[in-house]
Amino acid sequence: MYLLWEKNSYLGGRLELFVKTALFVSQDPNMFFWRVYLLNTPFMSENSQSTYQIQGQTVEHLKSFIESMKAEKQSVFIRKIKDLEEELKKLKKSKRYGLVWEDKPEDVVERCKTELPVLVGDETKTINENPDGPTHILIEGDNYHALSVLAYTHKNSIDFIYIDPPYNTGSTDWKYNNAYVDANDSFRHSKWLNMIEKRLRVAKELLKKDGTICVTIDDYELPRLWLCIEEIFGESNLLGVISIRNNPKGRMTQRKFSLIHEYAIFFGKSEESSIKKLPVNPEDKTHNYKQDTDGSWYLDVNLRKQGADSTATTKSGKISDRYYPIYIDSKTGKVSTVEKLDIEIYPIDSKGEKRIWRRSNDVIDEMYKSGDIWAKKQKNEYQLYFKFRGGLDGEMPKTMWYDSEFSASEHGTQLLDKILGERELFQYPKSPFAVIKSIRSATVNKNAVILDFFAGSGTTGHAVLELNKEDGGNRQFILCTNNENKIAEEVTYPRIRNVIQGYGDVPGIPANLRYYRTDFIGMEKSIDDLRKKFMGRCTEMLQIRESCFTPIQVEDENEYFQVFESKETILAVLYHPYEIAKLQKLADTTAKSIVAYIFSMGMEIFQEELSYLSNRLRIETIPDEILETYKKIFGF
């Protein structure tokens, strides 16, 4: 007696597995005989090209086994098959090109499923040194939580993001879930990608439509970072990758090249983003500028024009008035358009094409007298050159930054030690000059908002202060950093404070600063209960959103009615609708525009009650917009 199965059928392909599962895994003592039988008897033999033959006494048992498998639809095996089928469907839907990594849960991200971040101000660290300038922000806490708050306060509001994340060198330069990630961690790159990808996705939502992000990195994570940013921002929004010579001496190595540079990857948020022109440095070795006796700079430029708009003959057949003879004295080198000397030349190129001169004939003689034009014999013929003094107003930045000012040793570590008055409080700080050039390359807005959510030693904040001092700008920085090893309290904040107030023989750069820490509100099953928990916990977020920090003493002020101001705006925070009437009195005391945030258990708009103030009043309700922001990020 035997049973036939088609070779290409599913059961035919898995029959041996069925038998082994039934007989060898079973704890039934009666199965012992079958185990011995299978070890000593051929299990299957080929009957033909299309079937397997199962021999002897096993057939009846197998019939029973197979029927039980059919009946038991919820068996472990069937469930596994279904799981595999689902995975196959996911794989078919997944991208066929790009970056894929193991998703390793991150504690700070998981925390947001049960707690929501808010901010708490530290008034002892407030600095007010410039009443006419912006107020800069320093947030202590995990940057994922800080970014989530900023997703509400600064959505589509950031001009430029500059970050210097951990380079994941394998030398315990960063932690994941409170454990250092070293070179032996098999999930080292996956952990790093999990960390950076989530933050970049939130960060993108903060940028203006024409905003730009710059991420610095070295060879350890460059390939993965590039693909990660490209996936988030889009391949077409890559603006360039810069090589910065930040370590001229080179990194010690056993068998690899000695690295002297790092990379700065620039991406725009949209097609409206662009890199901006920078003033030309005539001393840059990539240029051929020469310095004149009066200190001005010029280029030697051939007087004969080249290019599509340089032809002497117009479409109508007319000869341009810039096509004329210039005379040269072969002995003295004299140049003239009036005096006919022994050499006559026209603007004709090496191919015999008639071109035009770059200057009209009425200025040539004066240019010669002033030394701005001269003749030069090349390959048995004369060429005319003149001093071109233009082109210094701007050019697109190049992709190699190698000047000594970008050295992280001289202008990073040594500078930080000088500012703090102590040595080696922070490893590998950036040069402010590298950040300044990055800012200039990304935005020309002197009122730009600049974010760094891997603030570290505070170099970006320092760079913004220096740049404002240099060109009279009012740029605002927002820095986010954790307080691991007391970095925020003992490095970032002291550095910014000392730059503002001065250190050693270096005068301060007057500015304003507010210091915040992340805090949390526990989740509630009821949305109304969650709203109530936010009562009184939104004030700092609203101050940052509206840039209104100075409290105003008003009549009948209480915990449910708080008022703050800036140079142009009044911020009123009402944690109870009954306080609306107080806005009338407030409006009578100021001509400034007013923005009122009113606590509501829904999305009511109180415009009708305050219609008489509509010309200078904007009304927002809280906390629902905050909660909606968090829902999009955390998915609760």
Coordinates of N, CA and C in Angstrom, one line a residue, residues 6 10 21 198 223 318 347-348 359 386 400 474 499 593 598:
E6 N 2.0 14.7 -5.5 CA 2.7 15.4 -6.6 C 3.9 16.1 -6.1
Y10 N 2.4 21.7 -2.6 CA 3.0 22.2 -1.3 C 3.3 21.1 -0.4
T21 N 8.0 16.4 12.3 CA 7.3 17.2 13.4 C 6.4 16.3 14.2
K198 N 14.6 59.4 12.9 CA 13.4 60.0 13.6 C 13.5 61.5 13.8
P223 N 28.0 57.2 4.1 CA 27.1 56.5 3.1 C 25.7 56.3 3.6
K318 N 24.9 93.8 -39.3 CA 25.6 95.1 -38.9 C 26.8 94.7 -38.0
P347 N 39.8 92.5 -32.7 CA 39.4 91.4 -31.8 C 39.0 90.2 -32.6
I348 N 39.9 89.5 -33.2 CA 39.7 88.3 -34.0 C 40.3 87.2 -33.2
R359 N 35.7 96.8 -24.0 CA 35.5 98.3 -23.7 C 35.4 99.0 -25.0
F386 N 43.5 93.8 -19.6 CA 43.1 95.0 -18.8 C 42.9 94.5 -17.4
M400 N 35.2 72.6 -1.4 CA 36.4 72.3 -0.6 C 36.7 73.5 0.3
N474 N 20.1 90.3 13.3 CA 19.3 89.9 14.4 C 18.9 88.4 14.4
V499 N 30.4 84.3 26.1 CA 30.5 85.0 24.9 C 29.6 86.3 24.9
S593 N -0.3 94.9 18.9 CA -1.1 93.7 18.5 C -1.1 92.7 19.7
I598 N -6.4 80.8 24.5 CA -7.4 80.5 25.4 C -7.6 79.0 25.6

